[in-house]
Coordinates of C-alpha atoms and ligand atoms in Angstrom, one line a residue:
M229 CA -6.3 -20.4 -14.5
T230 CA -8.4 -17.3 -14.6
T231 CA -11.6 -17.4 -12.5
T232 CA -14.9 -16.2 -14.0
Y233 CA -16.7 -14.4 -11.2
P234 CA -20.5 -14.2 -10.9
P235 CA -21.8 -11.0 -12.3
L236 CA -22.9 -8.2 -10.0
T237 CA -25.5 -5.9 -11.5
E238 CA -25.9 -2.3 -10.2
T239 CA -29.3 -3.3 -8.7
E240 CA -27.6 -6.2 -6.8
A241 CA -24.8 -3.9 -5.6
A242 CA -27.4 -1.3 -4.5
A243 CA -29.2 -4.0 -2.5
L244 CA -26.0 -5.1 -0.9
V245 CA -25.1 -1.5 0.2
A246 CA -28.7 -1.0 1.4
R247 CA -28.4 -4.1 3.6
L248 CA -25.1 -2.9 5.2
R249 CA -26.6 0.6 5.6
T250 CA -29.5 -0.8 7.6
T251 CA -27.0 -2.5 9.9
H252 CA -25.1 0.7 10.3
R253 CA -28.2 2.8 11.0
S254 CA -29.3 0.3 13.6
G255 CA -26.3 1.4 15.7
R256 CA -24.8 -2.1 15.9
T257 CA -21.4 -1.1 14.5
K258 CA -20.9 1.9 16.8
P259 CA -20.1 0.5 20.3
L260 CA -16.5 0.0 21.2
A261 CA -17.3 -3.6 22.2
W262 CA -18.5 -4.4 18.6
R263 CA -15.4 -2.8 17.1
R264 CA -13.1 -4.6 19.4
E265 CA -14.9 -7.9 18.8
Q266 CA -14.6 -7.5 15.0
L267 CA -10.9 -6.6 15.3
T268 CA -10.2 -9.6 17.5
R269 CA -12.0 -11.8 15.0
L270 CA -10.0 -10.3 12.1
R271 CA -6.9 -11.1 14.1
A272 CA -8.0 -14.7 14.5
L273 CA -8.8 -15.0 10.8
L274 CA -5.1 -14.2 10.1
T275 CA -3.5 -16.2 12.9
D276 CA -5.8 -19.3 12.6
N277 CA -5.2 -19.6 8.9
R278 CA -1.5 -19.0 8.4
K279 CA -1.0 -22.2 6.4
A280 CA -3.9 -21.6 4.0
I281 CA -2.9 -18.0 3.5
A282 CA 0.7 -19.1 2.7
E283 CA -0.6 -21.7 0.2
A284 CA -2.8 -19.2 -1.6
L285 CA 0.0 -16.6 -1.8
W286 CA 2.5 -19.2 -3.1
A287 CA 0.0 -20.1 -5.8
D288 CA -0.6 -16.4 -6.7
L289 CA 2.8 -14.9 -6.4
R290 CA 5.2 -17.7 -5.3
K291 CA 5.6 -15.7 -2.1
N292 CA 7.4 -17.8 0.5
A293 CA 5.8 -18.6 3.8
D294 CA 8.3 -16.6 5.9
E295 CA 7.6 -13.5 3.8
V296 CA 3.8 -14.1 4.1
D297 CA 4.2 -14.3 7.9
R298 CA 6.2 -11.1 8.1
A299 CA 4.8 -8.9 5.4
E300 CA 1.2 -10.0 5.1
I301 CA 0.1 -11.5 8.4
D302 CA 2.3 -10.0 11.1
L303 CA 2.1 -6.5 9.8
T304 CA -1.7 -6.6 9.6
V305 CA -1.8 -8.1 13.2
L306 CA 0.5 -5.2 14.3
E307 CA -2.1 -2.7 13.0
I308 CA -4.9 -4.6 14.7
D309 CA -3.1 -4.8 18.0
D310 CA -2.5 -1.0 17.9
Y311 CA -6.3 -0.5 17.7
L312 CA -7.0 -3.1 20.5
E313 CA -4.5 -1.2 22.7
N314 CA -5.3 2.4 21.8
L315 CA -8.8 2.6 20.3
E316 CA -10.6 3.4 23.5
G317 CA -8.3 6.4 24.2
W318 CA -8.5 7.6 20.6
L319 CA -12.3 7.6 20.7
A320 CA -12.5 9.7 23.8
P321 CA -14.1 13.0 23.1
Q322 CA -11.5 15.8 22.7
P323 CA -12.5 18.9 24.8
A324 CA -12.0 22.2 23.0
E325 CA -10.8 25.4 24.5
I326 CA -13.5 27.8 23.4
A327 CA -13.8 30.6 26.0
A328 CA -14.5 33.7 24.0
P329 CA -16.3 37.0 24.9
H330 CA -19.0 36.6 22.3
L331 CA -20.2 33.2 23.7
P332 CA -22.6 32.8 26.7
A333 CA -20.8 31.9 29.9
G334 CA -20.6 28.1 30.4
T335 CA -20.5 27.2 26.7
T336 CA -18.6 24.0 26.2
A337 CA -17.5 22.1 23.1
H338 CA -15.7 19.0 22.1
T339 CA -14.9 17.0 19.0
E340 CA -15.5 13.3 18.6
F341 CA -15.0 10.7 15.8
D342 CA -18.2 9.8 14.1
P343 CA -18.3 6.7 11.9
L344 CA -18.9 7.6 8.2
G345 CA -21.3 4.8 7.5
V346 CA -20.7 2.2 4.7
A347 CA -17.1 2.1 3.3
L348 CA -15.8 0.5 0.1
V349 CA -12.3 -1.0 0.2
L350 CA -10.8 -1.9 -3.2
S351 CA -7.3 -3.4 -3.1
A352 CA -4.3 -4.4 -5.2
W353 CA -2.8 -7.9 -5.7
N354 CA 0.8 -7.4 -4.7
Y355 CA 0.3 -7.7 -0.9
P356 CA -3.3 -9.0 -1.2
I357 CA -3.8 -9.7 2.5
Y358 CA -2.1 -6.7 4.1
L359 CA -3.3 -4.1 1.6
L360 CA -6.8 -5.3 1.9
L361 CA -7.2 -6.1 5.6
T362 CA -5.3 -3.1 7.0
P363 CA -7.8 -0.6 5.7
V364 CA -10.6 -2.9 6.6
A365 CA -9.3 -2.9 10.2
G366 CA -9.3 0.9 10.1
A367 CA -12.9 1.0 8.8
L368 CA -14.1 -1.4 11.5
A369 CA -12.1 0.4 14.2
A370 CA -13.9 3.6 13.1
G371 CA -17.3 1.9 13.5
N372 CA -18.3 1.5 9.8
A373 CA -19.9 -1.3 7.8
V374 CA -17.7 -2.2 4.9
V375 CA -17.7 -3.8 1.4
V376 CA -14.4 -5.5 0.7
K377 CA -13.2 -6.1 -2.9
P378 CA -9.9 -8.1 -3.2
S379 CA -7.9 -7.9 -6.4
E380 CA -8.9 -10.5 -9.0
L381 CA -5.3 -10.8 -10.0
A382 CA -4.4 -12.6 -6.7
E383 CA -7.2 -15.1 -7.3
Q384 CA -6.4 -17.9 -4.9
T385 CA -6.1 -15.3 -2.1
S386 CA -9.3 -13.7 -3.2
A387 CA -11.1 -17.1 -3.1
L388 CA -9.7 -17.9 0.4
L389 CA -10.8 -14.5 1.7
A390 CA -14.2 -15.0 0.2
R391 CA -14.6 -18.1 2.5
L392 CA -12.9 -16.7 5.6
V393 CA -14.4 -13.2 5.8
P394 CA -18.0 -14.2 6.3
A395 CA -16.9 -17.0 8.6
Y396 CA -15.1 -14.6 11.0
L397 CA -16.7 -11.2 10.6
D398 CA -20.2 -9.9 11.2
P399 CA -22.0 -10.7 7.9
G400 CA -24.5 -8.0 8.5
A401 CA -21.7 -5.4 8.5
V402 CA -19.0 -6.8 6.3
A403 CA -19.5 -8.1 2.8
L404 CA -16.8 -9.4 0.5
V405 CA -17.4 -9.2 -3.2
E406 CA -15.0 -11.0 -5.6
G407 CA -14.5 -9.8 -9.1
G408 CA -12.8 -7.6 -11.6
V409 CA -13.7 -4.5 -13.6
A410 CA -17.4 -5.3 -14.1
Q411 CA -18.1 -6.0 -10.4
T412 CA -16.0 -3.0 -9.3
T413 CA -17.9 -0.7 -11.8
S414 CA -21.2 -1.8 -10.3
L415 CA -19.9 -1.1 -6.8
L416 CA -18.5 2.3 -7.7
A417 CA -22.0 3.4 -9.0
Q418 CA -23.3 3.2 -5.4
D419 CA -23.5 5.9 -2.8
F420 CA -20.8 4.9 -0.3
D421 CA -19.6 7.1 2.6
H422 CA -15.9 6.5 1.8
V423 CA -14.0 4.8 -0.9
F424 CA -10.5 3.5 -0.1
Y425 CA -8.6 2.4 -3.2
T426 CA -5.1 0.9 -3.5
G427 CA -3.7 0.5 -7.0
N428 CA -2.6 2.5 -10.1
G429 CA -3.4 6.1 -10.9
T430 CA -5.4 5.3 -14.1
V431 CA -8.0 3.4 -12.0
G432 CA -7.5 5.9 -9.2
R433 CA -9.0 8.5 -11.6
I434 CA -11.9 6.2 -12.4
V435 CA -12.6 5.7 -8.7
M436 CA -12.5 9.4 -7.9
R437 CA -14.8 10.3 -10.9
A438 CA -17.3 7.7 -9.7
A439 CA -17.1 8.9 -6.1
A440 CA -17.6 12.5 -7.2
E441 CA -21.1 11.7 -8.4
H442 CA -22.1 11.1 -4.7
L443 CA -19.6 13.6 -3.1
T444 CA -18.0 10.6 -1.5
P445 CA -14.6 11.2 0.0
V446 CA -11.7 9.0 -1.3
T447 CA -8.4 7.8 -0.1
L448 CA -6.2 6.9 -3.0
E449 CA -3.1 4.8 -2.3
L450 CA -1.2 4.9 -5.6
G451 CA 2.3 4.2 -6.7
G452 CA 5.0 5.8 -8.8
K453 CA 8.8 5.9 -9.0
S454 CA 10.4 6.1 -5.6
P455 CA 14.0 7.3 -6.0
V456 CA 17.0 6.4 -3.9
F457 CA 19.9 8.9 -3.6
V458 CA 23.2 7.4 -2.6
D459 CA 25.8 9.8 -1.2
R460 CA 29.5 9.2 -1.8
D461 CA 30.1 9.1 2.0
A462 CA 27.8 6.1 2.5
D463 CA 28.9 2.6 3.5
I464 CA 28.3 1.0 0.1
A465 CA 28.2 -2.6 1.2
A466 CA 25.5 -1.8 3.8
V467 CA 23.6 0.4 1.3
A468 CA 23.6 -2.4 -1.3
A469 CA 22.4 -5.0 1.1
R470 CA 19.4 -2.8 2.1
I471 CA 18.6 -1.7 -1.5
A472 CA 18.7 -5.3 -2.7
A473 CA 16.6 -6.7 0.1
T474 CA 13.9 -4.1 -0.3
K475 CA 14.0 -3.8 -4.2
F476 CA 13.9 -7.5 -5.0
T477 CA 11.5 -8.7 -2.3
N478 CA 8.2 -9.9 -4.0
A479 CA 10.1 -9.6 -7.3
G480 CA 10.0 -5.8 -7.0
Q481 CA 6.2 -5.7 -6.9
T482 CA 6.0 -3.4 -3.9
C483 CA 4.5 0.1 -4.1
V484 CA 7.3 1.6 -2.0
A485 CA 10.1 -0.5 -3.5
P486 CA 13.2 1.6 -4.5
D487 CA 12.5 2.3 -8.2
Y488 CA 15.8 3.8 -9.3
V489 CA 19.1 5.0 -7.9
L490 CA 20.7 8.4 -8.3
T491 CA 24.4 8.7 -7.5
D492 CA 27.7 10.0 -8.7
P493 CA 29.7 8.1 -11.3
D494 CA 32.3 6.7 -8.9
T495 CA 29.8 5.5 -6.4
A496 CA 27.7 3.9 -9.2
G497 CA 30.6 1.5 -10.0
A498 CA 31.2 0.5 -6.4
L499 CA 27.5 0.1 -5.8
T500 CA 27.1 -2.2 -8.7
T501 CA 29.8 -4.5 -7.4
A502 CA 28.3 -4.5 -3.9
L503 CA 24.7 -5.1 -5.3
A504 CA 26.0 -8.2 -7.1
R505 CA 27.3 -9.6 -3.8
A506 CA 24.1 -8.6 -2.0
V507 CA 21.9 -10.4 -4.6
R508 CA 24.1 -13.5 -4.3
D509 CA 23.8 -13.4 -0.5
L510 CA 20.0 -13.2 -0.7
Y511 CA 19.2 -15.7 -3.5
G512 CA 22.4 -17.7 -4.2
D513 CA 24.0 -18.0 -7.7
D514 CA 20.7 -18.9 -9.3
P515 CA 17.8 -16.8 -8.0
R516 CA 15.4 -18.9 -10.1
A517 CA 16.1 -21.9 -7.9
S518 CA 15.7 -19.9 -4.7
D519 CA 12.4 -20.4 -2.7
G520 CA 12.9 -16.8 -1.4
Y521 CA 12.6 -15.2 -4.9
G522 CA 9.1 -14.5 -6.3
R523 CA 7.5 -14.4 -9.8
I524 CA 5.8 -11.7 -11.8
V525 CA 2.0 -11.8 -11.2
N526 CA 0.9 -12.4 -14.8
E527 CA 2.0 -12.4 -18.5
R528 CA 0.9 -8.8 -19.1
H529 CA 3.2 -7.5 -16.4
F530 CA 5.9 -9.9 -17.5
D531 CA 5.8 -8.6 -21.1
R532 CA 5.8 -5.0 -19.9
L533 CA 8.8 -5.6 -17.7
R534 CA 10.6 -7.6 -20.4
K535 CA 10.7 -4.5 -22.6
L536 CA 12.2 -2.4 -19.8
L537 CA 15.2 -4.8 -19.7
D538 CA 16.4 -3.2 -23.0
S539 CA 17.2 0.2 -21.3
G540 CA 20.8 1.0 -20.3
R541 CA 23.5 -1.7 -19.9
T542 CA 22.7 -4.9 -17.9
V543 CA 25.3 -5.4 -15.3
I544 CA 23.5 -7.9 -13.0
G545 CA 20.8 -10.4 -14.0
G546 CA 18.8 -9.7 -17.1
E547 CA 17.6 -13.3 -17.6
S548 CA 13.9 -13.9 -18.1
D549 CA 11.6 -16.9 -18.8
R550 CA 8.0 -16.2 -19.8
A551 CA 6.8 -19.7 -19.1
E552 CA 7.7 -19.3 -15.4
K553 CA 7.0 -15.5 -15.3
Y554 CA 10.6 -15.3 -14.0
I555 CA 12.7 -12.1 -14.3
A556 CA 16.1 -12.2 -12.5
P557 CA 17.1 -9.5 -10.0
T558 CA 18.5 -7.0 -12.5
V559 CA 20.6 -3.9 -12.3
L560 CA 21.0 -1.5 -15.3
L561 CA 23.9 1.0 -15.5
D562 CA 24.4 3.9 -17.9
V563 CA 20.6 4.5 -18.0
R564 CA 19.4 7.7 -19.6
A565 CA 16.4 9.6 -18.3
D566 CA 14.6 9.3 -21.7
E567 CA 14.8 5.5 -21.8
P568 CA 11.6 3.3 -21.3
V569 CA 12.6 2.1 -17.8
M570 CA 12.5 5.7 -16.6
Q571 CA 9.0 6.6 -18.1
E572 CA 6.8 4.5 -15.8
E573 CA 6.8 2.9 -12.3
I574 CA 8.9 -0.3 -12.8
F575 CA 7.0 -2.5 -10.3
G576 CA 9.4 -5.4 -11.0
P577 CA 12.9 -6.6 -10.2
I578 CA 14.8 -4.1 -12.4
L579 CA 16.9 -1.4 -10.8
P580 CA 18.3 1.4 -13.0
I581 CA 21.3 3.4 -11.7
L582 CA 21.5 6.9 -13.1
T583 CA 24.4 9.2 -12.5
V584 CA 24.2 12.8 -11.3
A585 CA 27.0 15.3 -10.6
D586 CA 25.8 16.2 -7.1
L587 CA 23.0 16.6 -4.7
T588 CA 21.6 19.7 -6.4
E589 CA 21.3 17.8 -9.7
A590 CA 19.6 14.9 -7.9
I591 CA 17.0 17.2 -6.3
E592 CA 16.3 18.8 -9.7
F593 CA 15.9 15.4 -11.2
I594 CA 13.4 14.4 -8.5
N595 CA 11.5 17.6 -8.7
D596 CA 11.2 17.4 -12.5
R597 CA 9.0 14.3 -12.1
D598 CA 5.8 13.2 -10.3
K599 CA 5.9 13.4 -6.5
P600 CA 7.1 10.0 -5.3
L601 CA 5.3 7.8 -2.7
A602 CA 8.7 7.6 -0.9
L603 CA 12.0 9.3 -1.3
Y604 CA 15.0 7.3 0.0
A605 CA 18.5 8.5 0.7
F606 CA 21.6 6.9 2.1
T607 CA 23.9 9.6 3.6
G608 CA 25.6 10.4 6.8
N609 CA 25.5 14.1 6.1
E610 CA 22.8 16.0 8.1
A611 CA 22.9 19.0 5.7
T612 CA 22.1 16.6 2.8
K613 CA 19.2 15.2 4.8
S614 CA 17.9 18.7 5.6
R615 CA 18.0 19.7 1.9
L616 CA 16.2 16.6 0.7
I617 CA 13.5 17.1 3.3
A618 CA 13.1 20.8 2.6
E619 CA 13.5 20.9 -1.2
T620 CA 11.5 17.9 -2.4
S621 CA 7.9 16.7 -1.9
S622 CA 7.0 13.0 -1.4
G623 CA 4.7 10.8 0.6
A624 CA 7.6 10.1 3.0
V625 CA 11.3 10.7 3.3
N626 CA 13.2 7.7 4.6
F627 CA 16.9 7.7 5.4
G628 CA 18.6 4.3 5.6
L629 CA 15.9 1.6 5.5
P630 CA 13.6 1.6 2.5
I631 CA 10.0 0.4 2.9
Y632 CA 10.1 0.1 6.7
H633 CA 8.5 3.4 7.5
L634 CA 5.2 1.8 6.4
T635 CA 5.6 -1.0 9.0
V636 CA 5.1 1.5 11.9
P637 CA 1.4 2.0 12.7
A638 CA 2.2 5.4 14.4
L639 CA 3.2 6.9 11.1
P640 CA 0.7 8.1 8.5
F641 CA 1.2 6.2 5.2
G642 CA 0.1 7.7 1.9
G643 CA 1.2 9.7 -1.2
V644 CA 1.0 13.2 -2.5
G645 CA 0.1 14.3 -6.0
E646 CA 0.4 11.4 -8.5
S647 CA 1.3 9.0 -5.6
G648 CA -2.0 9.4 -3.9
M649 CA -4.2 11.4 -1.5
G650 CA -5.0 10.9 2.1
N651 CA -3.2 8.5 4.4
Y652 CA -3.9 5.7 6.8
H653 CA -2.4 3.3 9.4
G654 CA -3.1 3.3 13.1
R655 CA -5.0 6.4 14.2
Y656 CA -4.7 7.9 10.8
S657 CA -7.0 5.1 9.5
L658 CA -9.4 6.1 12.2
E659 CA -9.4 9.7 10.9
A660 CA -9.7 8.5 7.3
F661 CA -12.8 6.4 8.0
S662 CA -14.5 8.9 10.5
H663 CA -15.9 12.4 10.5
R664 CA -14.5 14.5 13.2
K665 CA -17.7 16.0 14.5
T666 CA -17.9 19.2 16.5
V667 CA -20.3 19.2 19.5
F668 CA -21.1 22.7 20.7
D669 CA -23.3 23.3 23.8
A670 CA -24.4 26.8 24.9
P671 CA -26.6 27.2 28.0
L672 CA -29.9 29.0 27.4
T673 CA -29.6 31.1 30.5
Ligands
NAD810 P1 -5.0 -3.9 -9.7 O1 -5.0 -4.0 -11.1 O2 -5.2 -5.1 -8.8 O3 -6.2 -2.8 -9.4 C1 -6.6 -2.5 -8.1 C2 -8.1 -2.6 -8.1 O4 -8.8 -1.9 -9.1 C3 -8.7 -4.1 -8.2 O5 -9.6 -4.3 -7.2 C4 -9.3 -4.1 -9.6 O6 -10.4 -4.9 -9.7 C5 -9.8 -2.6 -9.8 N1 -9.8 -2.2 -11.2 C6 -8.9 -2.5 -12.2 N2 -9.3 -1.9 -13.3 C7 -10.5 -1.2 -13.1 C8 -11.4 -0.4 -13.9 N3 -11.2 -0.2 -15.2 N4 -12.5 0.1 -13.2 C9 -12.7 -0.2 -12.0 N5 -11.9 -0.9 -11.2 C10 -10.8 -1.5 -11.7 O7 -3.8 -3.1 -9.1 P2 -2.6 -2.5 -9.9 O8 -2.9 -1.2 -10.4 O9 -2.0 -3.5 -10.9 O10 -1.5 -2.4 -8.7 C11 -0.3 -1.9 -9.0 C12 -0.2 -0.4 -8.7 O11 -0.7 -0.2 -7.4 C13 1.2 0.2 -8.7 O12 1.2 1.4 -9.3 C14 1.5 0.3 -7.2 O13 2.5 1.2 -6.9 C15 0.2 0.6 -6.7 N6 0.1 0.2 -5.3 C16 0.1 1.2 -4.3 C17 0.1 0.8 -3.0 C18 0.0 1.8 -1.9 O14 -0.2 1.4 -0.8 N7 0.2 3.1 -2.2 C19 0.1 -0.5 -2.6 C20 0.2 -1.5 -3.6 C21 0.2 -1.1 -5.0

């Protein structure tokens, strides 16, 4: 079923933003107490409604309840708890050392975080709770009012959030708008103080163009192909278990999922055997029957992915069923760089393995393409690690445990180049949704 959302004209969107701006101007969203209260309520929204959230995500993506608990609810709660524990300290004015001969004696200065005003958060469907509410938590922690737009492609989750958000959060400062392109276009015409977008680069460009009209800063959390380099010295059984668990979770629909593997020809063979075992350990002999294995979000993405199955030689999986939007965990060997599966972000359960002669060729391969959101490598060799860090550019470099760097609130998460701009999580979200204001105070006499 595809929901038809009520239209939102530009005039209605303008009235909505004006209403939130009035709240923000009144000063209500600025005190630490209000921010902490909203964060505590957001936490309760998540923990009170685990069952309803799990049901919505099962309907939208056939995501199982354990995964919903871990990857959607608990990760968002972790971010909220980080604010509840640290926000007061982070908001403390930062004194600046400014003693200089050209300034009057006694001049002091500090910096402090100033809320930007009214933020817009536009999110994707693949982790429709976590990817929406984590930036919302950051916007609230920074003392902003916020317009929240869930992805229309996760429609049950969108409908649930449309009920829960006004019930838990301050309706004068937080407004949730459901809808697709039409509603988003009306929102993007407005003068926001920050736009935070998660999704693909094509829409990222639309968002940035619209924001430019108002000189509104943007955070763009985009995607791309995140490579995995597997060194010949690595423990292949352990590597395969970690690649399989992170590639095939949510049926590969994760922005930082391993996209493709680069390794030498000998290791490619051993890795294939080990991946077959790892997939069996995760999902049994028939992944279609496993409650732990997800489905593709819609027919359009299914059809796109189905075509990518024709690249290379299928050595694991390959089965698909359009009626169920099922694509088996699939590994492709002997893939060439000019084949379709290597021309776009896969965003599905298909893992191509490409062979390279050595590390130098792997680095060249990576640098010939868009800067990835994450670069993964499995190697015990410190010199190899150093070269990968120094000679490539990506949102993050992660040795040994794909995806998990994003689960740590203390680490900035974001891309570079085609994989995005700006970053967030923990105090980095506070920075994204605040202006760092200089306060300078020179005595008159
Ligand atoms: P999507 O289609 O759900 O789009 C995201 C948002 O853009 C939605 O709110 C949607 O309504 C809006 N939108 C779509 N078309 C629009 C248009 N023409 N004008 C205005 N707004 C429009 O998400 P998606 O792009 O299918 O998500 C998948 C992509 O997102 C992948 O590339 C993935 O890597 C990336 N992603 C990145 C992250 C990250 O954190 N960096 C996380 C998840 C997904």
